[in-house]
mmCIF file of C-alpha atoms in Angstrom:
data_model
loop_
_atom_site.group_PDB
_atom_site.id
_atom_site.type_symbol
_atom_site.label_atom_id
_atom_site.label_comp_id
_atom_site.label_asym_id
_atom_site.label_seq_id
_atom_site.Cartn_x
_atom_site.Cartn_y
_atom_site.Cartn_z
ATOM 1 C CA MET A 1 2.264 43.873 20.989
ATOM 2 C CA ALA A 2 0.877 40.471 20.058
ATOM 3 C CA TYR A 3 -0.309 37.954 22.597
ATOM 4 C CA THR A 4 2.608 35.526 22.665
ATOM 5 C CA LEU A 5 2.070 32.494 24.848
ATOM 6 C CA ASP A 6 5.270 31.388 26.522
ATOM 7 C CA LEU A 7 4.946 28.846 29.286
ATOM 8 C CA SER A 8 8.289 27.426 28.384
ATOM 9 C CA ALA A 9 12.026 27.547 28.659
ATOM 10 C CA LYS A 10 13.756 30.408 26.841
ATOM 11 C CA PRO A 11 16.187 29.928 23.959
ATOM 12 C CA ALA A 12 19.731 29.610 25.160
ATOM 13 C CA ALA A 13 21.471 32.951 25.359
ATOM 14 C CA SER A 14 24.189 33.467 22.780
ATOM 15 C CA ALA A 15 27.167 35.784 22.940
ATOM 16 C CA LYS A 16 26.558 36.588 19.271
ATOM 17 C CA VAL A 17 23.442 38.058 17.689
ATOM 18 C CA ASN A 18 21.949 35.842 14.983
ATOM 19 C CA ILE A 19 21.415 38.078 11.969
ATOM 20 C CA THR A 20 19.068 35.535 10.362
ATOM 21 C CA GLY A 21 16.176 36.582 12.590
ATOM 22 C CA LEU A 22 16.617 40.350 12.394
ATOM 23 C CA THR A 23 14.231 42.437 10.323
ATOM 24 C CA ARG A 24 15.721 45.252 8.272
ATOM 25 C CA ASP A 25 15.113 47.786 11.042
ATOM 26 C CA GLY A 26 16.388 45.309 13.615
ATOM 27 C CA LEU A 27 19.569 44.752 11.642
ATOM 28 C CA ILE A 28 20.241 48.486 11.343
ATOM 29 C CA ALA A 29 19.726 48.934 15.083
ATOM 30 C CA ALA A 30 21.961 45.962 15.904
ATOM 31 C CA LEU A 31 24.773 47.269 13.715
ATOM 32 C CA LYS A 32 24.591 50.648 15.431
ATOM 33 C CA GLU A 33 24.627 49.075 18.886
ATOM 34 C CA SER A 34 27.539 46.792 18.016
ATOM 35 C CA GLY A 35 29.980 49.636 17.674
ATOM 36 C CA VAL A 36 31.448 47.992 14.586
ATOM 37 C CA VAL A 37 29.606 50.184 12.088
ATOM 38 C CA GLU A 38 29.423 53.954 12.147
ATOM 39 C CA GLU A 39 25.876 55.159 12.690
ATOM 40 C CA ARG A 40 25.842 57.103 9.419
ATOM 41 C CA LYS A 41 26.822 53.930 7.524
ATOM 42 C CA ALA A 42 24.551 51.479 9.324
ATOM 43 C CA LYS A 43 21.725 51.568 6.775
ATOM 44 C CA MET A 44 24.087 51.017 3.844
ATOM 45 C CA ARG A 45 25.932 48.214 5.634
ATOM 46 C CA ALA A 46 22.644 46.546 6.598
ATOM 47 C CA GLN A 47 21.581 46.601 2.927
ATOM 48 C CA GLN A 48 24.804 44.892 1.912
ATOM 49 C CA ILE A 49 24.606 42.228 4.613
ATOM 50 C CA TRP A 50 20.913 41.618 3.920
ATOM 51 C CA ARG A 51 21.519 40.683 0.308
ATOM 52 C CA TRP A 52 24.481 38.440 1.116
ATOM 53 C CA VAL A 53 22.500 36.586 3.784
ATOM 54 C CA HIS A 54 18.981 36.434 2.368
ATOM 55 C CA HIS A 55 19.535 36.629 -1.397
ATOM 56 C CA TYR A 56 22.822 34.753 -1.782
ATOM 57 C CA GLY A 57 22.559 32.535 1.312
ATOM 58 C CA PHE A 58 26.064 33.285 2.600
ATOM 59 C CA THR A 59 27.099 32.165 6.071
ATOM 60 C CA ASP A 60 30.583 33.720 6.119
ATOM 61 C CA PHE A 61 31.343 37.428 6.496
ATOM 62 C CA ASP A 62 34.707 36.913 4.782
ATOM 63 C CA LYS A 63 32.884 36.248 1.489
ATOM 64 C CA MET A 64 31.054 39.591 1.553
ATOM 65 C CA THR A 65 33.316 41.267 -0.964
ATOM 66 C CA ASP A 66 31.766 44.747 -0.868
ATOM 67 C CA ILE A 67 32.454 45.049 2.871
ATOM 68 C CA GLY A 68 35.946 46.139 3.850
ATOM 69 C CA LYS A 69 38.246 43.451 5.230
ATOM 70 C CA ASP A 70 38.817 45.556 8.303
ATOM 71 C CA GLN A 71 35.126 45.237 9.194
ATOM 72 C CA ARG A 72 34.482 41.591 8.347
ATOM 73 C CA GLY A 73 36.392 40.280 11.359
ATOM 74 C CA PRO A 74 34.708 42.566 13.900
ATOM 75 C CA LEU A 75 31.297 41.713 12.392
ATOM 76 C CA ALA A 76 32.042 38.001 12.809
ATOM 77 C CA GLU A 77 32.950 38.607 16.446
ATOM 78 C CA LYS A 78 29.601 40.282 17.182
ATOM 79 C CA PHE A 79 27.225 38.368 14.907
ATOM 80 C CA THR A 80 26.588 34.856 13.657
ATOM 81 C CA LEU A 81 25.179 33.569 10.368
ATOM 82 C CA ALA A 82 25.453 29.886 11.268
ATOM 83 C CA ARG A 83 22.797 27.382 10.211
ATOM 84 C CA PRO A 84 21.330 24.988 12.782
ATOM 85 C CA GLU A 85 22.361 21.332 12.672
ATOM 86 C CA VAL A 86 20.523 19.018 10.282
ATOM 87 C CA VAL A 87 20.280 15.860 12.374
ATOM 88 C CA GLU A 88 18.520 13.811 9.737
ATOM 89 C CA ARG A 89 17.611 14.224 6.060
ATOM 90 C CA GLN A 90 15.289 11.983 4.109
ATOM 91 C CA VAL A 91 14.119 12.077 0.491
ATOM 92 C CA SER A 92 11.035 10.236 -0.699
ATOM 93 C CA LYS A 93 10.747 8.455 -4.038
ATOM 94 C CA ASP A 94 8.183 11.132 -4.979
ATOM 95 C CA GLY A 95 10.576 13.991 -4.239
ATOM 96 C CA THR A 96 9.276 14.954 -0.793
ATOM 97 C CA ARG A 97 12.081 15.916 1.576
ATOM 98 C CA LYS A 98 12.130 15.961 5.350
ATOM 99 C CA TRP A 99 14.723 17.420 7.708
ATOM 100 C CA LEU A 100 15.033 16.965 11.450
ATOM 101 C CA ILE A 101 16.705 20.197 12.543
ATOM 102 C CA ARG A 102 18.384 20.768 15.912
ATOM 103 C CA MET A 103 18.174 24.423 16.884
ATOM 104 C CA ALA A 104 19.860 23.901 20.251
ATOM 105 C CA PRO A 105 20.463 20.985 22.617
ATOM 106 C CA GLY A 106 17.099 19.268 23.096
ATOM 107 C CA ILE A 107 15.377 21.647 20.660
ATOM 108 C CA GLU A 108 14.470 19.807 17.461
ATOM 109 C CA VAL A 109 11.811 20.415 14.822
ATOM 110 C CA GLU A 110 10.782 18.740 11.582
ATOM 111 C CA THR A 111 10.531 20.661 8.342
ATOM 112 C CA VAL A 112 8.989 19.142 5.219
ATOM 113 C CA TYR A 113 9.264 20.160 1.565
ATOM 114 C CA ILE A 114 6.640 18.825 -0.828
ATOM 115 C CA PRO A 115 7.164 19.420 -4.558
ATOM 116 C CA ASP A 116 4.358 20.262 -6.981
ATOM 117 C CA VAL A 117 2.296 22.113 -4.382
ATOM 118 C CA GLY A 118 1.303 25.722 -4.944
ATOM 119 C CA ARG A 119 3.208 27.180 -7.881
ATOM 120 C CA SER A 120 6.173 24.827 -7.527
ATOM 121 C CA GLY A 121 6.635 23.402 -4.029
ATOM 122 C CA ALA A 122 5.636 24.100 -0.431
ATOM 123 C CA LEU A 123 7.682 24.104 2.746
ATOM 124 C CA CYS A 124 5.922 23.314 6.016
ATOM 125 C CA VAL A 125 7.598 25.088 8.931
ATOM 126 C CA SER A 126 7.106 24.899 12.689
ATOM 127 C CA SER A 127 6.583 27.858 15.016
ATOM 128 C CA GLN A 128 6.960 26.134 18.397
ATOM 129 C CA VAL A 129 8.646 23.068 19.817
ATOM 130 C CA GLY A 130 5.696 21.137 21.170
ATOM 131 C CA CYS A 131 2.154 22.394 21.541
ATOM 132 C CA THR A 132 -0.319 23.467 24.219
ATOM 133 C CA LEU A 133 -3.575 22.925 22.330
ATOM 134 C CA ASN A 134 -4.134 19.215 23.062
ATOM 135 C CA CYS A 135 -6.363 18.598 20.045
ATOM 136 C CA SER A 136 -7.711 15.131 20.723
ATOM 137 C CA PHE A 137 -7.037 13.744 17.221
ATOM 138 C CA CYS A 138 -3.465 15.060 16.939
ATOM 139 C CA HIS A 139 -0.449 13.136 18.180
ATOM 140 C CA THR A 140 1.813 16.186 18.025
ATOM 141 C CA GLY A 141 -0.462 17.833 20.562
ATOM 142 C CA THR A 142 0.500 15.205 23.105
ATOM 143 C CA GLN A 143 4.027 16.634 23.297
ATOM 144 C CA ARG A 144 4.502 19.291 25.946
ATOM 145 C CA LEU A 145 5.438 22.784 24.897
ATOM 146 C CA VAL A 146 9.197 23.200 25.141
ATOM 147 C CA ARG A 147 9.378 26.789 23.915
ATOM 148 C CA ASN A 148 8.574 29.196 21.118
ATOM 149 C CA LEU A 149 10.909 29.266 18.152
ATOM 150 C CA THR A 150 12.687 32.553 17.519
ATOM 151 C CA ALA A 151 12.337 34.400 14.236
ATOM 152 C CA ALA A 152 15.871 33.250 13.398
ATOM 153 C CA GLU A 153 14.902 29.608 13.972
ATOM 154 C CA ILE A 154 11.823 29.943 11.783
ATOM 155 C CA VAL A 155 13.777 31.574 8.954
ATOM 156 C CA ALA A 156 16.533 28.970 9.382
ATOM 157 C CA GLN A 157 14.071 26.242 8.364
ATOM 158 C CA VAL A 158 13.635 28.021 5.028
ATOM 159 C CA GLN A 159 17.387 28.472 4.664
ATOM 160 C CA VAL A 160 18.071 24.792 5.337
ATOM 161 C CA ALA A 161 15.536 23.800 2.687
ATOM 162 C CA ARG A 162 16.987 26.220 0.152
ATOM 163 C CA ASP A 163 20.527 25.001 0.888
ATOM 164 C CA ASP A 164 19.410 21.467 0.094
ATOM 165 C CA LEU A 165 17.376 22.469 -2.960
ATOM 166 C CA GLY A 166 20.192 24.614 -4.344
ATOM 167 C CA GLU A 167 18.043 27.752 -4.463
ATOM 168 C CA TRP A 168 20.721 30.407 -3.874
ATOM 169 C CA PRO A 169 20.787 33.099 -5.024
ATOM 170 C CA SER A 170 17.040 33.656 -4.872
ATOM 171 C CA PRO A 171 15.628 32.732 -8.278
ATOM 172 C CA LYS A 172 13.116 34.957 -10.044
ATOM 173 C CA GLU A 173 11.828 32.149 -12.240
ATOM 174 C CA ASP A 174 11.597 28.367 -11.986
ATOM 175 C CA ARG A 175 11.564 28.272 -8.208
ATOM 176 C CA ARG A 176 11.380 24.884 -6.576
ATOM 177 C CA LEU A 177 10.221 26.402 -3.282
ATOM 178 C CA SER A 178 7.383 28.827 -3.974
ATOM 179 C CA ASN A 179 5.086 28.522 -0.935
ATOM 180 C CA ILE A 180 5.553 28.610 2.847
ATOM 181 C CA VAL A 181 2.953 27.102 5.169
ATOM 182 C CA PHE A 182 2.978 27.489 8.946
ATOM 183 C CA MET A 183 1.366 24.113 9.486
ATOM 184 C CA GLY A 184 4.081 22.303 11.388
ATOM 185 C CA MET A 185 4.471 21.963 15.112
ATOM 186 C CA GLY A 186 2.868 24.556 17.391
ATOM 187 C CA GLU A 187 0.219 27.280 17.268
ATOM 188 C CA PRO A 188 1.629 30.232 15.248
ATOM 189 C CA LEU A 189 -0.674 32.797 16.845
ATOM 190 C CA TYR A 190 0.760 31.995 20.277
ATOM 191 C CA ASN A 191 4.114 33.096 18.844
ATOM 192 C CA LEU A 192 2.901 35.897 16.598
ATOM 193 C CA ASP A 193 5.749 38.359 17.194
ATOM 194 C CA ASN A 194 8.373 35.895 15.959
ATOM 195 C CA VAL A 195 6.133 34.559 13.188
ATOM 196 C CA ALA A 196 5.447 38.097 11.938
ATOM 197 C CA ASP A 197 9.152 38.991 11.938
ATOM 198 C CA ALA A 198 9.974 35.775 10.094
ATOM 199 C CA ILE A 199 7.335 36.532 7.447
ATOM 200 C CA ASP A 200 8.761 40.046 7.012
ATOM 201 C CA ILE A 201 12.185 38.516 6.381
ATOM 202 C CA ILE A 202 10.998 35.687 4.120
ATOM 203 C CA SER A 203 8.848 37.973 1.963
ATOM 204 C CA ASP A 204 11.372 40.800 1.511
ATOM 205 C CA ASN A 205 11.844 41.390 -2.228
ATOM 206 C CA GLU A 206 15.617 41.757 -1.920
ATOM 207 C CA GLY A 207 16.036 38.524 -0.010
ATOM 208 C CA ILE A 208 14.225 35.192 -0.097
ATOM 209 C CA ALA A 209 11.373 37.035 -1.830
ATOM 210 C CA ILE A 210 8.441 34.680 -1.334
ATOM 211 C CA SER A 211 5.221 36.638 -1.795
ATOM 212 C CA ARG A 212 2.984 37.077 1.248
ATOM 213 C CA ARG A 213 0.156 35.667 -0.855
ATOM 214 C CA ARG A 214 2.140 32.444 -0.998
ATOM 215 C CA ILE A 215 2.612 32.309 2.774
ATOM 216 C CA THR A 216 -0.192 30.603 4.726
ATOM 217 C CA VAL A 217 -0.569 30.630 8.506
ATOM 218 C CA SER A 218 -2.721 27.906 10.043
ATOM 219 C CA THR A 219 -4.363 28.481 13.420
ATOM 220 C CA SER A 220 -6.720 26.512 15.610
ATOM 221 C CA GLY A 221 -8.568 29.734 16.327
ATOM 222 C CA VAL A 222 -6.815 32.197 18.629
ATOM 223 C CA VAL A 223 -9.550 34.749 17.962
ATOM 224 C CA PRO A 224 -7.961 37.885 19.518
ATOM 225 C CA GLU A 225 -4.906 37.565 17.248
ATOM 226 C CA LEU A 226 -6.596 36.984 13.883
ATOM 227 C CA ASP A 227 -6.928 40.664 13.052
ATOM 228 C CA ALA A 228 -3.326 41.319 14.095
ATOM 229 C CA LEU A 229 -2.145 38.407 11.947
ATOM 230 C CA GLY A 230 -3.829 39.868 8.895
ATOM 231 C CA LYS A 231 -2.709 43.438 9.475
ATOM 232 C CA ARG A 232 0.876 42.607 10.452
ATOM 233 C CA THR A 233 1.633 39.875 7.941
ATOM 234 C CA ALA A 234 -0.953 40.005 5.099
ATOM 235 C CA ALA A 235 -0.530 36.214 5.082
ATOM 236 C CA MET A 236 -3.127 33.805 3.766
ATOM 237 C CA LEU A 237 -5.282 32.334 6.549
ATOM 238 C CA ALA A 238 -6.008 28.675 7.261
ATOM 239 C CA ILE A 239 -8.325 27.539 10.059
ATOM 240 C CA SER A 240 -8.025 24.149 11.737
ATOM 241 C CA LEU A 241 -11.798 23.649 12.001
ATOM 242 C CA HIS A 242 -12.760 19.931 12.082
ATOM 243 C CA ALA A 243 -16.281 20.397 13.497
ATOM 244 C CA THR A 244 -19.408 22.399 12.746
ATOM 245 C CA HIS A 245 -20.845 22.780 16.258
ATOM 246 C CA ASP A 246 -19.369 23.720 19.623
ATOM 247 C CA GLU A 247 -20.159 20.497 21.448
ATOM 248 C CA LEU A 248 -17.955 18.447 19.129
ATOM 249 C CA ARG A 249 -15.291 21.080 18.531
ATOM 250 C CA ASP A 250 -14.850 21.474 22.300
ATOM 251 C CA VAL A 251 -13.645 17.861 22.258
ATOM 252 C CA LEU A 252 -11.626 17.875 19.033
ATOM 253 C CA VAL A 253 -10.092 21.355 19.404
ATOM 254 C CA PRO A 254 -10.290 22.330 23.101
ATOM 255 C CA ILE A 255 -9.363 25.969 22.450
ATOM 256 C CA ASN A 256 -12.954 26.197 21.187
ATOM 257 C CA LYS A 257 -14.094 26.330 24.825
ATOM 258 C CA LYS A 258 -12.369 29.686 25.090
ATOM 259 C CA TYR A 259 -13.129 30.925 21.581
ATOM 260 C CA PRO A 260 -16.371 29.239 20.384
ATOM 261 C CA LEU A 261 -17.435 28.983 16.768
ATOM 262 C CA LYS A 262 -19.611 32.086 16.866
ATOM 263 C CA ASP A 263 -16.638 34.240 17.869
ATOM 264 C CA LEU A 264 -14.260 32.426 15.542
ATOM 265 C CA MET A 265 -16.488 32.817 12.488
ATOM 266 C CA ALA A 266 -17.033 36.515 13.229
ATOM 267 C CA ALA A 267 -13.263 37.055 13.410
ATOM 268 C CA ILE A 268 -12.739 35.161 10.150
ATOM 269 C CA ARG A 269 -15.359 37.266 8.354
ATOM 270 C CA ALA A 270 -13.492 40.378 9.554
ATOM 271 C CA TYR A 271 -10.058 39.108 8.477
ATOM 272 C CA PRO A 272 -8.250 41.935 6.638
ATOM 273 C CA ASP A 273 -8.494 41.898 2.827
ATOM 274 C CA LEU A 274 -10.602 38.734 2.692
ATOM 275 C CA SER A 275 -11.755 38.181 -0.901
ATOM 276 C CA ASN A 276 -12.128 35.561 -3.624
ATOM 277 C CA ALA A 277 -8.462 36.150 -4.410
ATOM 278 C CA ARG A 278 -7.539 35.732 -0.740
ATOM 279 C CA ARG A 279 -9.718 32.861 0.389
ATOM 280 C CA VAL A 280 -9.660 31.261 3.814
ATOM 281 C CA THR A 281 -8.706 27.595 3.865
ATOM 282 C CA PHE A 282 -10.714 25.481 6.292
ATOM 283 C CA GLU A 283 -8.942 22.294 7.354
ATOM 284 C CA TYR A 284 -11.235 19.402 8.171
ATOM 285 C CA VAL A 285 -9.908 16.043 9.346
ATOM 286 C CA MET A 286 -12.207 13.149 8.445
ATOM 287 C CA LEU A 287 -13.045 11.045 11.514
ATOM 288 C CA LYS A 288 -15.194 7.962 11.048
ATOM 289 C CA GLY A 289 -18.605 8.301 12.650
ATOM 290 C CA VAL A 290 -17.632 11.579 14.306
ATOM 291 C CA ASN A 291 -17.773 14.443 11.799
ATOM 292 C CA ASP A 292 -18.158 12.820 8.383
ATOM 293 C CA SER A 293 -21.913 12.530 7.757
ATOM 294 C CA PRO A 294 -23.770 14.231 4.897
ATOM 295 C CA ALA A 295 -25.577 16.276 7.554
ATOM 296 C CA GLU A 296 -22.198 17.562 8.813
ATOM 297 C CA ALA A 297 -21.224 18.509 5.261
ATOM 298 C CA ARG A 298 -24.405 20.522 4.842
ATOM 299 C CA GLU A 299 -23.881 22.156 8.247
ATOM 300 C CA LEU A 300 -20.348 23.081 7.222
ATOM 301 C CA ILE A 301 -21.739 24.842 4.151
ATOM 302 C CA ARG A 302 -24.179 26.746 6.363
ATOM 303 C CA LEU A 303 -21.418 27.668 8.829
ATOM 304 C CA ILE A 304 -19.097 29.225 6.243
ATOM 305 C CA LYS A 305 -21.789 30.739 4.017
ATOM 306 C CA GLY A 306 -20.635 34.007 2.508
ATOM 307 C CA ILE A 307 -16.956 33.495 3.336
ATOM 308 C CA PRO A 308 -14.586 33.198 0.356
ATOM 309 C CA ALA A 309 -13.183 29.786 1.194
ATOM 310 C CA LYS A 310 -12.018 26.352 0.244
ATOM 311 C CA ILE A 311 -12.057 23.222 2.410
ATOM 312 C CA ASN A 312 -9.142 20.808 2.670
ATOM 313 C CA LEU A 313 -10.411 17.342 3.608
ATOM 314 C CA ILE A 314 -7.754 15.451 5.552
ATOM 315 C CA PRO A 315 -8.008 11.653 5.918
ATOM 316 C CA PHE A 316 -7.055 10.697 9.470
ATOM 317 C CA ASN A 317 -4.566 8.005 10.369
ATOM 318 C CA PRO A 318 -4.879 6.435 13.834
ATOM 319 C CA TRP A 319 -1.847 6.625 16.110
ATOM 320 C CA PRO A 320 -1.081 4.540 19.219
ATOM 321 C CA GLY A 321 -3.506 5.420 21.995
ATOM 322 C CA THR A 322 -6.189 7.100 19.892
ATOM 323 C CA ASP A 323 -9.767 5.869 19.587
ATOM 324 C CA TYR A 324 -10.421 7.724 16.332
ATOM 325 C CA GLN A 325 -10.545 6.024 12.953
ATOM 326 C CA CYS A 326 -10.280 7.379 9.428
ATOM 327 C CA SER A 327 -13.530 7.791 7.512
ATOM 328 C CA ASP A 328 -14.122 5.299 4.716
ATOM 329 C CA TRP A 329 -12.922 6.548 1.356
ATOM 330 C CA ARG A 330 -16.403 6.538 -0.147
ATOM 331 C CA THR A 331 -17.630 8.596 2.801
ATOM 332 C CA ILE A 332 -14.905 11.171 2.224
ATOM 333 C CA GLU A 333 -15.737 11.381 -1.481
ATOM 334 C CA ALA A 334 -19.445 11.789 -0.709
ATOM 335 C CA PHE A 335 -18.633 14.545 1.789
ATOM 336 C CA ALA A 336 -16.494 16.322 -0.818
ATOM 337 C CA ALA A 337 -19.212 15.998 -3.444
ATOM 338 C CA ILE A 338 -21.709 17.864 -1.243
ATOM 339 C CA LEU A 339 -19.215 20.688 -0.719
ATOM 340 C CA ASN A 340 -18.325 20.831 -4.405
ATOM 341 C CA LYS A 341 -21.986 21.019 -5.398
ATOM 342 C CA ALA A 342 -22.358 24.040 -3.120
ATOM 343 C CA GLY A 343 -19.518 25.761 -4.969
ATOM 344 C CA TYR A 344 -16.636 25.135 -2.564
ATOM 345 C CA ALA A 345 -13.366 23.611 -3.726
ATOM 346 C CA SER A 346 -12.759 20.676 -1.407
ATOM 347 C CA PRO A 347 -9.596 18.792 -2.363
ATOM 348 C CA ILE A 348 -8.800 15.527 -0.598
ATOM 349 C CA ARG A 349 -5.213 15.091 0.470
ATOM 350 C CA THR A 350 -3.168 12.799 -1.707
ATOM 351 C CA PRO A 351 -0.232 10.636 -0.561
ATOM 352 C CA ARG A 352 3.165 12.354 -0.576
ATOM 353 C CA GLY A 353 6.414 11.203 1.004
ATOM 354 C CA ARG A 354 4.762 8.152 2.493
ATOM 355 C CA ASP A 355 7.868 6.004 2.261
ATOM 356 C CA ILE A 356 9.845 8.389 4.523
ATOM 357 C CA LEU A 357 6.935 9.291 6.841
ATOM 358 C CA ALA A 358 7.215 12.880 5.646
ATOM 359 C CA ALA A 359 3.654 13.658 6.683
ATOM 360 C CA CYS A 360 4.406 12.585 10.192
ATOM 361 C CA GLY A 361 4.458 14.927 13.159
ATOM 362 C CA GLN A 362 5.011 11.983 15.458
ATOM 363 C CA LEU A 363 8.761 11.539 15.029
ATOM 364 C CA LYS A 364 9.755 14.556 17.074
ATOM 365 C CA SER A 365 7.042 13.995 19.658
ATOM 366 C CA GLU A 366 8.582 10.620 20.440
ATOM 367 C CA SER A 367 12.221 11.563 19.943
ATOM 368 C CA GLU A 368 12.486 12.886 23.489
ATOM 369 C CA LYS A 369 12.299 9.285 24.658
ATOM 370 C CA VAL A 370 13.450 7.215 21.664
ATOM 371 C CA ARG A 371 16.264 7.739 19.197
ATOM 372 C CA ALA A 372 14.812 8.912 15.902
ATOM 373 C CA SER A 373 16.409 6.109 13.892
ATOM 374 C CA VAL A 374 15.006 3.432 16.191
ATOM 375 C CA LEU A 375 11.550 4.970 16.154
ATOM 376 C CA ARG A 376 11.501 5.342 12.381
ATOM 377 C CA LYS A 377 12.440 1.680 11.911
ATOM 378 C CA ALA A 378 9.556 0.650 14.170
ATOM 379 C CA GLN A 379 7.136 2.951 12.311
ATOM 380 C CA VAL A 380 8.204 1.652 8.903
ATOM 381 C CA GLU A 381 7.775 -1.932 10.068
ATOM 382 C CA GLY A 382 4.352 -1.077 11.478
ATOM 383 C CA LEU A 383 3.320 0.696 8.302
ATOM 384 C CA ALA A 384 4.363 -2.283 6.177
ATOM 385 C CA SER A 385 2.346 -4.560 8.432
ATOM 386 C CA ASP A 386 -0.717 -2.334 8.216
ATOM 387 C CA GLU A 387 -0.528 -2.172 4.417
ATOM 388 C CA SER A 388 -0.292 -5.922 4.100
ATOM 389 C CA GLU A 389 -3.550 -6.277 6.021
ATOM 390 C CA THR A 390 -5.494 -3.435 4.347
ATOM 391 C CA PRO A 391 -7.401 -3.843 1.052
ATOM 392 C CA GLN A 392 -5.915 -1.642 -1.656
ATOM 393 C CA ASN A 393 -9.225 0.024 -2.481
ATOM 394 C CA GLU A 394 -9.456 1.360 1.079
ATOM 395 C CA THR A 395 -6.087 3.121 0.948
ATOM 396 C CA ASP A 396 -5.978 4.581 -2.551
ATOM 397 C CA GLY A 397 -5.435 8.314 -2.290
ATOM 398 C CA VAL A 398 -5.177 8.316 1.516
ATOM 399 C CA GLU A 399 -1.948 9.213 3.256
ATOM 400 C CA THR A 400 -1.101 7.594 6.552
ATOM 401 C CA GLU A 401 -0.375 10.521 8.831
ATOM 402 C CA LEU A 402 -2.181 13.670 9.900
ATOM 403 C CA PRO A 403 -0.095 16.650 10.964
ATOM 404 C CA TYR A 404 1.247 17.743 7.540
ATOM 405 C CA GLY A 405 -1.885 16.718 5.678
ATOM 406 C CA HIS A 406 -2.786 20.233 4.647
ATOM 407 C CA LEU A 407 0.041 20.427 2.155
ATOM 408 C CA ALA A 408 -0.793 18.173 -0.729
ATOM 409 C CA SER A 409 -4.129 19.672 -1.631
ATOM 410 C CA GLY A 410 -2.987 22.809 -3.407
ATOM 411 C CA MET A 411 -2.144 26.185 -1.970
#
């Protein structure tokens, strides 16, 4: 059993079981327990329902034509296929899409689709509402943990995106959504049971069918769960690193006090099936005068020596109340050049969805106190003001927000 942190309120109990979050075995068991399906037919019926739900995207039992009419009603009484509410949908001029999704009263998450990332496009999903990590550079971390998302709520983010993209039934070719990244709100390894179940569902070849090699899980370094993540999910690993020595990382990523770099790096080196074809992605936010010197770049190379890896360099955007500043663009390029010379791919994030604040993890963190529409108007006005006062050569190639910055640099 994985170590699942839950200091939070539980999801609201429902009279109906949500099939979306059930693995194949879970669905078979639920059908047997429901009394609607004979035990000897449960496996066959689960196969039928699975394809209707996860391959065709159906939300209505009455449309499942290979299931007898006498069973569709009883199934609908015991189970639900309903999507969560899309509170807000925005589309950028560059094709980036963002949805604010309400899972339950007071339970909202943002999900972002960015085209032309990975093979075709990447979807950034959340694993928790809020966060407990309190990374000092991250605004999302200032929001209290509300609760873990269920497997159904994680999978629902993918379903909502595919509804909007028109990707039902699951295409074999010319996908618009080819990659999933757990880089949204929350620490996935503090909700590993639900994350693992969701990955099982998303990657199933007879359903949504996104390869596990195109699913990336980002963690701040919950060392005891790294091996379990690899063995249970076979997902690609991303590490929210941001510093090359413990003294600084203790400040930037406080979980480092519990799991210092020595332990973290040992666990990464032991990650199952690590190879040049399955490289670790190290995420490194560029903070002016903090972690962006040539000496830090060389220390980063020393730290990850021998690990098949690439480094995503993430320009930082200050948010209200922070003392951090983004590194100068020339500094970021110089940092990347040192890494590239050592043989490490080190892409710098490029702007995507800037006009709709699609890289922003701040909207939900403030929406507990301010209506989303009011907040967004204030942010847009502030962004316009900032741009009018900033020389163009200082902003070229730099996006304005941090939390989804891992996406645009190639999966």
